[in-house]
mmCIF file of C-alpha atoms in Angstrom:
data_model
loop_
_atom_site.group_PDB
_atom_site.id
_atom_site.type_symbol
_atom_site.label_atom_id
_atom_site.label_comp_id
_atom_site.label_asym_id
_atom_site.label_seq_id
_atom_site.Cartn_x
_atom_site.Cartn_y
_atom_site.Cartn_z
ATOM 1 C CA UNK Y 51 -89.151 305.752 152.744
ATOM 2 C CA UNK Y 52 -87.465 302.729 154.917
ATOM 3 C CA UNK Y 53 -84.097 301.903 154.383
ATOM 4 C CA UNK Y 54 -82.460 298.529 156.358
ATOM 5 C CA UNK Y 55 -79.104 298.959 156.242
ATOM 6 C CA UNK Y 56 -77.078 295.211 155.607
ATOM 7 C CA UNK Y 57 -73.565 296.335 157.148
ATOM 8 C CA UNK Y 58 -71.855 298.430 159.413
ATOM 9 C CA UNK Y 59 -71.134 301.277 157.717
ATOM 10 C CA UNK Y 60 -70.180 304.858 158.740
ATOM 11 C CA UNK Y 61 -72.686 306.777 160.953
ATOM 12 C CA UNK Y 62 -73.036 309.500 158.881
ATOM 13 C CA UNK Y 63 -75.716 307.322 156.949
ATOM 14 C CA UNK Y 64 -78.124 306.805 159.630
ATOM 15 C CA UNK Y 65 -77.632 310.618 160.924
ATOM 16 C CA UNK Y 66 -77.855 312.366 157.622
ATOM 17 C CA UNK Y 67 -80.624 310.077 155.539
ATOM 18 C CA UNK Y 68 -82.666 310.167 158.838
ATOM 19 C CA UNK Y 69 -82.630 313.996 159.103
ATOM 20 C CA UNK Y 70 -83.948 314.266 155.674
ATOM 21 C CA UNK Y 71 -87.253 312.405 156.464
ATOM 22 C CA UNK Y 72 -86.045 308.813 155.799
ATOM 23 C CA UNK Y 73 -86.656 306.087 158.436
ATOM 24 C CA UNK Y 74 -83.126 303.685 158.592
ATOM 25 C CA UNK Y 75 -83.389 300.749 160.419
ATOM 26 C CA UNK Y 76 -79.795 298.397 160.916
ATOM 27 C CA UNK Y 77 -79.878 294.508 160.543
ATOM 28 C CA UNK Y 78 -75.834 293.664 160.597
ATOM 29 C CA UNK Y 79 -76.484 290.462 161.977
ATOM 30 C CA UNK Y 80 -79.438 288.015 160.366
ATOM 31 C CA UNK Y 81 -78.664 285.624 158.420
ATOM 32 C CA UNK Y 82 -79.838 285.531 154.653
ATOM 33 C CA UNK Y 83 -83.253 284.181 155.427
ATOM 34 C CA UNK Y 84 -84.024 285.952 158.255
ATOM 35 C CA UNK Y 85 -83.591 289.386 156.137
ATOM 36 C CA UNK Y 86 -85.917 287.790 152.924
ATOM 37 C CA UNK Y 87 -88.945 287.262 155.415
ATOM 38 C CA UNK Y 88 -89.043 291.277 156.314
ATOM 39 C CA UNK Y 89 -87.080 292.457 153.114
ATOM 40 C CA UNK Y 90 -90.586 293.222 151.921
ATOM 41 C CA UNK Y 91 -91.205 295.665 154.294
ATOM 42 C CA UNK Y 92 -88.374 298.202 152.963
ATOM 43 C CA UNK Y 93 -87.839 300.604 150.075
ATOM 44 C CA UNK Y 94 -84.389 300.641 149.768
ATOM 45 C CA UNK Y 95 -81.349 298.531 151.165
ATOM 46 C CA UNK Y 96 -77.818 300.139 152.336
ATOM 47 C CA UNK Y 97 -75.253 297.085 151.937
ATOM 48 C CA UNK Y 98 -71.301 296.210 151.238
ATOM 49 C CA UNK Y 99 -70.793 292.708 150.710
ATOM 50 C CA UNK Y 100 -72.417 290.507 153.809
ATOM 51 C CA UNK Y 101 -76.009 289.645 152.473
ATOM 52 C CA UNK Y 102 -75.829 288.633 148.211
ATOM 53 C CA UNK Y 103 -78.647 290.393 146.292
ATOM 54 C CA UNK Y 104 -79.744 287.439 143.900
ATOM 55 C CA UNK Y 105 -82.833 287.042 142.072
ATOM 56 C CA UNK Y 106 -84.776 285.144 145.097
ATOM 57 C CA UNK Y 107 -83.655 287.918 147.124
ATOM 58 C CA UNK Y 108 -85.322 290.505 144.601
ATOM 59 C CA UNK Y 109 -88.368 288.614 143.600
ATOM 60 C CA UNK Y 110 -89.152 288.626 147.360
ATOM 61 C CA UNK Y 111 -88.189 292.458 147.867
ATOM 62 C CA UNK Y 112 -91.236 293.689 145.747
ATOM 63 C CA UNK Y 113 -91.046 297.022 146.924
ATOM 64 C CA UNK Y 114 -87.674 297.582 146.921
ATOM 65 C CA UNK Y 115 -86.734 301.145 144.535
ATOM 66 C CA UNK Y 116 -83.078 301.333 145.117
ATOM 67 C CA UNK Y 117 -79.575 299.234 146.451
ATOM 68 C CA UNK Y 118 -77.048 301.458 147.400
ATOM 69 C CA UNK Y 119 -73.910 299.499 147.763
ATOM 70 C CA UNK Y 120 -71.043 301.124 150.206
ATOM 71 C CA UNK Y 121 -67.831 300.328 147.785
ATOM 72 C CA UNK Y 122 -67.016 299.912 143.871
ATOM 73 C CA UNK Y 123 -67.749 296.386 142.861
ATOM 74 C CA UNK Y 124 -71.705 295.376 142.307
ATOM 75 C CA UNK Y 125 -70.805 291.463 141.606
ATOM 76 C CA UNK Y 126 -72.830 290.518 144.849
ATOM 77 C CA UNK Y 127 -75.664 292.084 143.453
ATOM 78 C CA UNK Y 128 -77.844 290.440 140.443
ATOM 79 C CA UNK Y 129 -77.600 293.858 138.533
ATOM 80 C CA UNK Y 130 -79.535 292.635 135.224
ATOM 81 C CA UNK Y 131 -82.279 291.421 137.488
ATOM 82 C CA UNK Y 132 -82.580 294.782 139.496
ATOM 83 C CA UNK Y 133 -82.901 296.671 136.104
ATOM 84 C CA UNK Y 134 -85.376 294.986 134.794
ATOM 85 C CA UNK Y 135 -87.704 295.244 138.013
ATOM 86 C CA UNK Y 136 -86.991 299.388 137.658
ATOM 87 C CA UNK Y 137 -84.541 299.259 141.411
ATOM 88 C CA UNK Y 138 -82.137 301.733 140.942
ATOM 89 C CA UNK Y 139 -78.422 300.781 141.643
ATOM 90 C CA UNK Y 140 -75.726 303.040 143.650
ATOM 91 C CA UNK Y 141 -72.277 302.819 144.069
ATOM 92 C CA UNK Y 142 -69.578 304.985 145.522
ATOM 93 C CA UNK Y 143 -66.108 304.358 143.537
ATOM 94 C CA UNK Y 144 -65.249 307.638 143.972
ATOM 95 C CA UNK Y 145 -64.782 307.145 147.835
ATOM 96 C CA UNK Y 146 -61.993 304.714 147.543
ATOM 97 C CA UNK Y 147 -60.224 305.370 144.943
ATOM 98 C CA UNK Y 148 -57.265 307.271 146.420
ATOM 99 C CA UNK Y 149 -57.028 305.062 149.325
ATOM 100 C CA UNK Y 150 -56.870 302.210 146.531
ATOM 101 C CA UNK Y 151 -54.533 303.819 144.378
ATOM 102 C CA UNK Y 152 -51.417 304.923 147.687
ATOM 103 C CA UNK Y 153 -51.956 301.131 148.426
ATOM 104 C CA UNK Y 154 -50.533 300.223 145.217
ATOM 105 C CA UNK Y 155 -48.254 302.510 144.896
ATOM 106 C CA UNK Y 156 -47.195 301.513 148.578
ATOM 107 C CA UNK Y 157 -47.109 297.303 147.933
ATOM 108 C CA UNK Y 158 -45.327 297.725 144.837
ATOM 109 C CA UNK Y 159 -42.566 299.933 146.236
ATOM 110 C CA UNK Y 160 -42.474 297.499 148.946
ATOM 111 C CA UNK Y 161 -41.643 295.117 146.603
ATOM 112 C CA UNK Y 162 -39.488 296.659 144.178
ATOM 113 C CA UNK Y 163 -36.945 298.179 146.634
ATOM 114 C CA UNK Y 164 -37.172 294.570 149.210
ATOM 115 C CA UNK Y 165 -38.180 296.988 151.629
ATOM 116 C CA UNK Y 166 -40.107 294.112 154.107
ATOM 117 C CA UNK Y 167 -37.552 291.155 153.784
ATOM 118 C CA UNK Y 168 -34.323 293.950 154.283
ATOM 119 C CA UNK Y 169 -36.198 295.402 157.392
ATOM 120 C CA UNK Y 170 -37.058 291.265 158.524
ATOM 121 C CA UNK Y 171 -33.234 291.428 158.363
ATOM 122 C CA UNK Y 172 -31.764 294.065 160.383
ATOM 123 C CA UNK Y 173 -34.183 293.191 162.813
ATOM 124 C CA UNK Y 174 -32.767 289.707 163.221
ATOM 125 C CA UNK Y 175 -29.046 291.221 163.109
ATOM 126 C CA UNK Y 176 -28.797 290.314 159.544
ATOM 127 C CA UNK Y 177 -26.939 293.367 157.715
ATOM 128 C CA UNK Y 178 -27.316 292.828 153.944
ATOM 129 C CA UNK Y 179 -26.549 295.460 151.107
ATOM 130 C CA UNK Y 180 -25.652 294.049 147.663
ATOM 131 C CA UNK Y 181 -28.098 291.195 148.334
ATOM 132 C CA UNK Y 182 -30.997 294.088 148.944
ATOM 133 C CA UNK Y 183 -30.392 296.456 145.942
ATOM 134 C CA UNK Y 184 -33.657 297.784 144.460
ATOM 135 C CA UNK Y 185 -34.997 298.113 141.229
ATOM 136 C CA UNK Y 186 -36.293 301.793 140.337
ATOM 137 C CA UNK Y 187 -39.560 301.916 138.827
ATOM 138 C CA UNK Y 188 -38.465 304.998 137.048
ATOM 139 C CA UNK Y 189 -38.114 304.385 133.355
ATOM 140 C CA UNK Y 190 -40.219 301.805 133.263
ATOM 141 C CA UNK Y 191 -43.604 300.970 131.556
ATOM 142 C CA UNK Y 192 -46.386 300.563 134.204
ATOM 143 C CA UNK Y 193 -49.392 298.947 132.543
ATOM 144 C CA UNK Y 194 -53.271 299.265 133.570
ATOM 145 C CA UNK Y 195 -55.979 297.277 132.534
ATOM 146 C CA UNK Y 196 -59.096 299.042 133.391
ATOM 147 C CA UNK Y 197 -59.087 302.770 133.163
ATOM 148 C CA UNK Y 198 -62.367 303.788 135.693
ATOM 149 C CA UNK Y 199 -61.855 305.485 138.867
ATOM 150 C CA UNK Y 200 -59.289 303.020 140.415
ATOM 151 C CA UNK Y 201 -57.274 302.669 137.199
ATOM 152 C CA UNK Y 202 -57.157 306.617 136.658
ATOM 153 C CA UNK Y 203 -56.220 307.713 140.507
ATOM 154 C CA UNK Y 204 -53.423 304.753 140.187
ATOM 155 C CA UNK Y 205 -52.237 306.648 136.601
ATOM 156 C CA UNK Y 206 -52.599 310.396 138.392
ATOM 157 C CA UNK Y 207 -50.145 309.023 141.466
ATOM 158 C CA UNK Y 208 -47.525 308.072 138.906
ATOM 159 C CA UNK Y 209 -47.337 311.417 137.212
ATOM 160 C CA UNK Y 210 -44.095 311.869 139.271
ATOM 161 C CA UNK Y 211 -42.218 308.717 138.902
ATOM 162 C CA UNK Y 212 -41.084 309.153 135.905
ATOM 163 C CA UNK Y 213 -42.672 306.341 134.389
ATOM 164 C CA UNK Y 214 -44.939 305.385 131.083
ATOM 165 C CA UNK Y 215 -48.048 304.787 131.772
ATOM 166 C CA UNK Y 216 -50.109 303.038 129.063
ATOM 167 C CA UNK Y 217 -53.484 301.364 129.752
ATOM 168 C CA UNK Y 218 -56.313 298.940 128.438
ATOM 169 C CA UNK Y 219 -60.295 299.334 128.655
ATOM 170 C CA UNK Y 220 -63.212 298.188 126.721
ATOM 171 C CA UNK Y 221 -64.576 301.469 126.544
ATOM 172 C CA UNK Y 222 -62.529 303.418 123.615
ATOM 173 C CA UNK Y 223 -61.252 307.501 123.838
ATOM 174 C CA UNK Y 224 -60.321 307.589 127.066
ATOM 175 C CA UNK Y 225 -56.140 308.360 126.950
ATOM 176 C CA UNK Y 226 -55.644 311.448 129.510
ATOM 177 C CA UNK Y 227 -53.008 314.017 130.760
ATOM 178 C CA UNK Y 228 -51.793 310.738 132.928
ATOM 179 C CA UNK Y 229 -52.220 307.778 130.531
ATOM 180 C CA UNK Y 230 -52.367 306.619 126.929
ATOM 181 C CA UNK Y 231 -54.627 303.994 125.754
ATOM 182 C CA UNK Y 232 -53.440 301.035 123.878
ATOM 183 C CA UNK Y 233 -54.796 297.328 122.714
ATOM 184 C CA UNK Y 234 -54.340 294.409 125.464
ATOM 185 C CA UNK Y 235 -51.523 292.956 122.972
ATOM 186 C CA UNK Y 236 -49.539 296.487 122.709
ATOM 187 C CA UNK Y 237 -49.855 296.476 126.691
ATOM 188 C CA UNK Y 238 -48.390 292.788 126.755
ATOM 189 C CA UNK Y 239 -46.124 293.665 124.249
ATOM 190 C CA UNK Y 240 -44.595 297.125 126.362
ATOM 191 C CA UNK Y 241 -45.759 296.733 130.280
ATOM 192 C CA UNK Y 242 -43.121 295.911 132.504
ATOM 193 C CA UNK Y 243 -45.687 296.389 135.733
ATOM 194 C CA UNK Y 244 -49.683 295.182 135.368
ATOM 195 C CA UNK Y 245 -51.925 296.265 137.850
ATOM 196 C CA UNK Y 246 -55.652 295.294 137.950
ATOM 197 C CA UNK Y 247 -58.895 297.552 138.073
ATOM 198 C CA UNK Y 248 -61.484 295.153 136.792
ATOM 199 C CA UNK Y 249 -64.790 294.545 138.019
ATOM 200 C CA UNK Y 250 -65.078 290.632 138.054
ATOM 201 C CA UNK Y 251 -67.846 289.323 135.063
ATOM 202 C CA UNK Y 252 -67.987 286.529 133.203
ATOM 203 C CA UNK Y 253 -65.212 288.216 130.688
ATOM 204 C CA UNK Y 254 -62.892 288.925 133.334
ATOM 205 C CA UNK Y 255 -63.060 285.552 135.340
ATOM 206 C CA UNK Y 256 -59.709 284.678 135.747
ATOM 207 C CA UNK Y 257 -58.296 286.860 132.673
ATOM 208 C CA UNK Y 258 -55.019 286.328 134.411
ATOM 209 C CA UNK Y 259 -54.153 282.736 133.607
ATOM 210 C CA UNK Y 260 -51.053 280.771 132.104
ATOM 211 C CA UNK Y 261 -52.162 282.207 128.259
ATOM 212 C CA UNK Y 262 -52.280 285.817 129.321
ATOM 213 C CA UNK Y 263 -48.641 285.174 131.529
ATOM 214 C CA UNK Y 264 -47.083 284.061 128.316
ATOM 215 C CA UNK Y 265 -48.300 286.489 125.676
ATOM 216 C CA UNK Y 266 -46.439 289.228 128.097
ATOM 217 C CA UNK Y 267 -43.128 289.971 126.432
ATOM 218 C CA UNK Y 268 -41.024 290.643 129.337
ATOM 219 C CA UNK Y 269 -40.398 289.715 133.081
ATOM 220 C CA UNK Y 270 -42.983 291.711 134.680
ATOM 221 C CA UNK Y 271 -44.340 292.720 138.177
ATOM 222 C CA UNK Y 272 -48.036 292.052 139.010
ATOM 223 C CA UNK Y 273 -50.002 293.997 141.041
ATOM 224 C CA UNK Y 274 -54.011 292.973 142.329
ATOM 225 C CA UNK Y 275 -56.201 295.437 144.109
ATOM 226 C CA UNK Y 276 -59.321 294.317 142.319
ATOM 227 C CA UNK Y 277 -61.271 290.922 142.659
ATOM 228 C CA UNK Y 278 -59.462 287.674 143.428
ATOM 229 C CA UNK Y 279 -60.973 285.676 140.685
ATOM 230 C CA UNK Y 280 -59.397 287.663 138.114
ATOM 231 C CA UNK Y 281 -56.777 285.720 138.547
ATOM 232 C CA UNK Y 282 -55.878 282.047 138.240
ATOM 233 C CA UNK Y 283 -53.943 281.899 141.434
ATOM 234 C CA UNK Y 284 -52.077 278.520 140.379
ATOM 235 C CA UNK Y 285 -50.989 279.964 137.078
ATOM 236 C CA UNK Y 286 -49.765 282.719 138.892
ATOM 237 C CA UNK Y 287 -47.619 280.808 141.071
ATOM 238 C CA UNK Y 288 -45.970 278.866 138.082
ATOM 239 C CA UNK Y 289 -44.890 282.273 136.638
ATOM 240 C CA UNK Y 290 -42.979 283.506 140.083
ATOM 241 C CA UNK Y 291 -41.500 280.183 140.746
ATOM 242 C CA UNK Y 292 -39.983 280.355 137.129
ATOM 243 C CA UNK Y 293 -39.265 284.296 137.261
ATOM 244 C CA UNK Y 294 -41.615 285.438 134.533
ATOM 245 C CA UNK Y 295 -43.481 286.813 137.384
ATOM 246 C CA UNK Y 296 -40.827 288.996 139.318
ATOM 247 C CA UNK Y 297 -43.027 289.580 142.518
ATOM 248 C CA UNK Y 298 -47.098 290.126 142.952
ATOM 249 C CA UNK Y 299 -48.295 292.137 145.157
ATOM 250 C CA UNK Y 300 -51.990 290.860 145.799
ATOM 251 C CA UNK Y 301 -55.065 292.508 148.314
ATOM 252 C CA UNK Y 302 -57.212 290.016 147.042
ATOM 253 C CA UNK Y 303 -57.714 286.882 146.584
ATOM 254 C CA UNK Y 304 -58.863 284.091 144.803
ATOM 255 C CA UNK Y 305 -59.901 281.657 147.869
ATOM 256 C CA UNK Y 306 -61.649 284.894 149.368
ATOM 257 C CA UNK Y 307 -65.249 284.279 150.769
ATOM 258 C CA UNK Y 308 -67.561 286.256 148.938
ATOM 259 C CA UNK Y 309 -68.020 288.819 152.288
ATOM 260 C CA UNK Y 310 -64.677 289.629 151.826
ATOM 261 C CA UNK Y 311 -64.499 289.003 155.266
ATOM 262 C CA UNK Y 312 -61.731 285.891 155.541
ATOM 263 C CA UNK Y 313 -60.285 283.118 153.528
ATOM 264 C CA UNK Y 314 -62.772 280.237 151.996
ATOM 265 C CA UNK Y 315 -60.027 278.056 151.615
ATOM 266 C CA UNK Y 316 -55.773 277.493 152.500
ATOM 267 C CA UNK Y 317 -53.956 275.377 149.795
ATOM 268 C CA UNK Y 318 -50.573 274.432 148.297
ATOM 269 C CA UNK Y 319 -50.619 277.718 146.092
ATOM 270 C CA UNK Y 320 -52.155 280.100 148.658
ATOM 271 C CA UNK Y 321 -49.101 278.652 151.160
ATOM 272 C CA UNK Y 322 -46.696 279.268 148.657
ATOM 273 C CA UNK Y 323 -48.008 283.201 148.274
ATOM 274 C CA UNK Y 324 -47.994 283.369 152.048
ATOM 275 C CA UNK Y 325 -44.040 282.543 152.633
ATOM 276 C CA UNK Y 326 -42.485 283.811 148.959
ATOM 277 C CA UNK Y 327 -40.591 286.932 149.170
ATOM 278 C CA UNK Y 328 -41.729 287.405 146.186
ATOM 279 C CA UNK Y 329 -45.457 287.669 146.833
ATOM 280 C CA UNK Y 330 -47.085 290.784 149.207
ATOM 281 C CA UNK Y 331 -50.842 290.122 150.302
ATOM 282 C CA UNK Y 332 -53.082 292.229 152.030
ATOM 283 C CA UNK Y 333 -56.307 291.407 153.116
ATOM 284 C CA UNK Y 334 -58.652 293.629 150.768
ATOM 285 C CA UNK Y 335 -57.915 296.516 152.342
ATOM 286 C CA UNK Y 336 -56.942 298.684 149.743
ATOM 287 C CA UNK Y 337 -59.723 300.867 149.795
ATOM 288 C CA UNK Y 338 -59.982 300.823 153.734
ATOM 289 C CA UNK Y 339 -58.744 303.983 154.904
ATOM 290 C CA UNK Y 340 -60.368 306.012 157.713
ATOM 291 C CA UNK Y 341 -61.024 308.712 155.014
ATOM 292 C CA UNK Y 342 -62.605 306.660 152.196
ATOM 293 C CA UNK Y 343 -64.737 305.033 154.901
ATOM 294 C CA UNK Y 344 -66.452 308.545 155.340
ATOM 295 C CA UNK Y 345 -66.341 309.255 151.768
ATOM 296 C CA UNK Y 346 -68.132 306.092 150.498
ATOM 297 C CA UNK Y 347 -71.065 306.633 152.820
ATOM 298 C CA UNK Y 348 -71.235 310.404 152.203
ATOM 299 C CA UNK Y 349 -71.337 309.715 148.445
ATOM 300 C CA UNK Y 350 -74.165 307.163 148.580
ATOM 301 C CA UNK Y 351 -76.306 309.974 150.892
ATOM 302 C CA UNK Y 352 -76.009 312.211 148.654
ATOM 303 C CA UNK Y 353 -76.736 310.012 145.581
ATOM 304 C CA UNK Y 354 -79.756 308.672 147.458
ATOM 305 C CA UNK Y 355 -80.830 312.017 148.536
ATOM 306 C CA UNK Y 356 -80.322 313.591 144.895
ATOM 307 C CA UNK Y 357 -83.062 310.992 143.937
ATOM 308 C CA UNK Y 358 -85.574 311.035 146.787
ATOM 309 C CA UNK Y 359 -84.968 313.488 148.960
ATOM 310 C CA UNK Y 360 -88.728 315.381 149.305
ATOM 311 C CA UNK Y 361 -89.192 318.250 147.113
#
């Protein structure tokens, strides 16, 4: 089988699938057209988020059994299109999840204990204490909506705080050991943190707006780790201006290019998130550790080699 690999991706991919039989060839740097004249050519594709998989990309990939994507989200990828042409679909959320779960454990503590701006201040001589007491997150109600990989490593990390943890999911049964299930309005009703696991789809496209901000009972902290356009980023900044909103802590972004790669856009609101002290934001790295780098391409070799690999 040939393979052309989209992205940069850890070696481990080329080394292992080409020991196995499979001929991997690397293309990290044509443009969209220049990979549709040779797609053709190739049985599978090895990608993250640099080349979109849409439906002129598929009709012209007529031999193409299988995308393997190196990360969680597929949204770059035409999915109902692929399934109906029989091209199998691979993932790896199970490489990033723990990286993606300490990062939000790490922004929000950042947040909720004023850890950045009381550090700023010492090291400009400024020597605050009252003004930089924190507030504990234990005792409080930490609320997840979407309860996959992401949401359930972010529950298992909290098992020690000495928090609630109560989440929401389209998918019914799934309360744990770490987590109890409950209706969007019971979460809106109880949270006192939100953070996101979503994949982005038509139903979750900005699910985050000024309705959802006002159905939430209390003052709450929001927390993003998931796809920018969840969120209705001007909505958002309404709530923290007026408090509702006590700090976000956001590694993504809704003015993100669809790469990931940098910003599509700077505006009034993004500016605002930029200099609050009440807004973190990373630049989707949440699931970029050194370790879930090797762990997302070891997963999709040995998902692709479950499948293929010569009997």
């Amino acid at each position: 089988m040939k393979i052309l690999q989209l992205d940069t991706n850890h070696h481990l991919i080329t080394e292992q699938l080409t020991a196995n039989g499979f001929q991997v060839d690397e293309d990290t740097v044509s443009s969209y057209y220049e990979i549709l004249e040779k797609i053709n050519n190739y049985d599978g594709i090895i990608l993250r988020s640099r080349i979109p998989v849409d439906r002129n990309f598929l009709e012209a990939a007529e031999n193409l059994k299988f995308i393997a994507r190196v990360g969680a989200g597929m949204e770059n990828i035409d999915t109902e299109t692929a399934k109906k042409s029989g091209i199998l679909l691979f993932n790896a959320p199970e490489g990033n999840r723990d990286a993606v779960a300490e990062h939000v454990l790490g922004m929000l503590l950042l947040l909720m204990n004023r850890l950045r701006i009381c550090s700023d201040e010492v090291c400009n001589g400024i020597w605050k204490r009252e003004e930089n007491r924190s507030d504990e997150l234990y005792g409080k109600t930490f609320g997840i909506i979407g309860y996959g990989n992401m949401g359930k490593a972010v529950a298992k990390r909290l098992s020690g705080f000495g928090v609630r943890v109560i989440f929401h999911d389209i998918l019914p049964d799934l309360s744990d050991e770490f987590a109890t299930q409950v209706s969007l309005g019971e979460l809106k009703n109880e949270a006192d943190v939100v953070s996101l696991h979503l994949p982005l789809t038509p139903e979750t496209l900005f699910m985050i707006d000024e309705k959802f901000i006002s159905e939430m009972k209390k003052d709450f902290y929001f927390i993003n780790t998931a796809r920018g356009k969840n969120v209705k980023t001007k909505d958002l900044v309404v709530a923290l201006k007026s408090g509702k909103i006590k700090a976000a802590a956001l590694d993504v972004l809704e003015y993100e290019r669809s790469s990931f790669e940098s910003l599509d856009e700077m505006n009034e609101d993004l500016q605002f998130l930029l200099q609050s002290e009440k807004a973190l934001v990373t630049p989707h790295i949440a699931g970029w550790s050194h370790q879930s780098k090797e762990k997302m391409a070891q997963i999709i070799v040995d998902k692709i080699l479950k499948k293929f690999r010569k009997q």
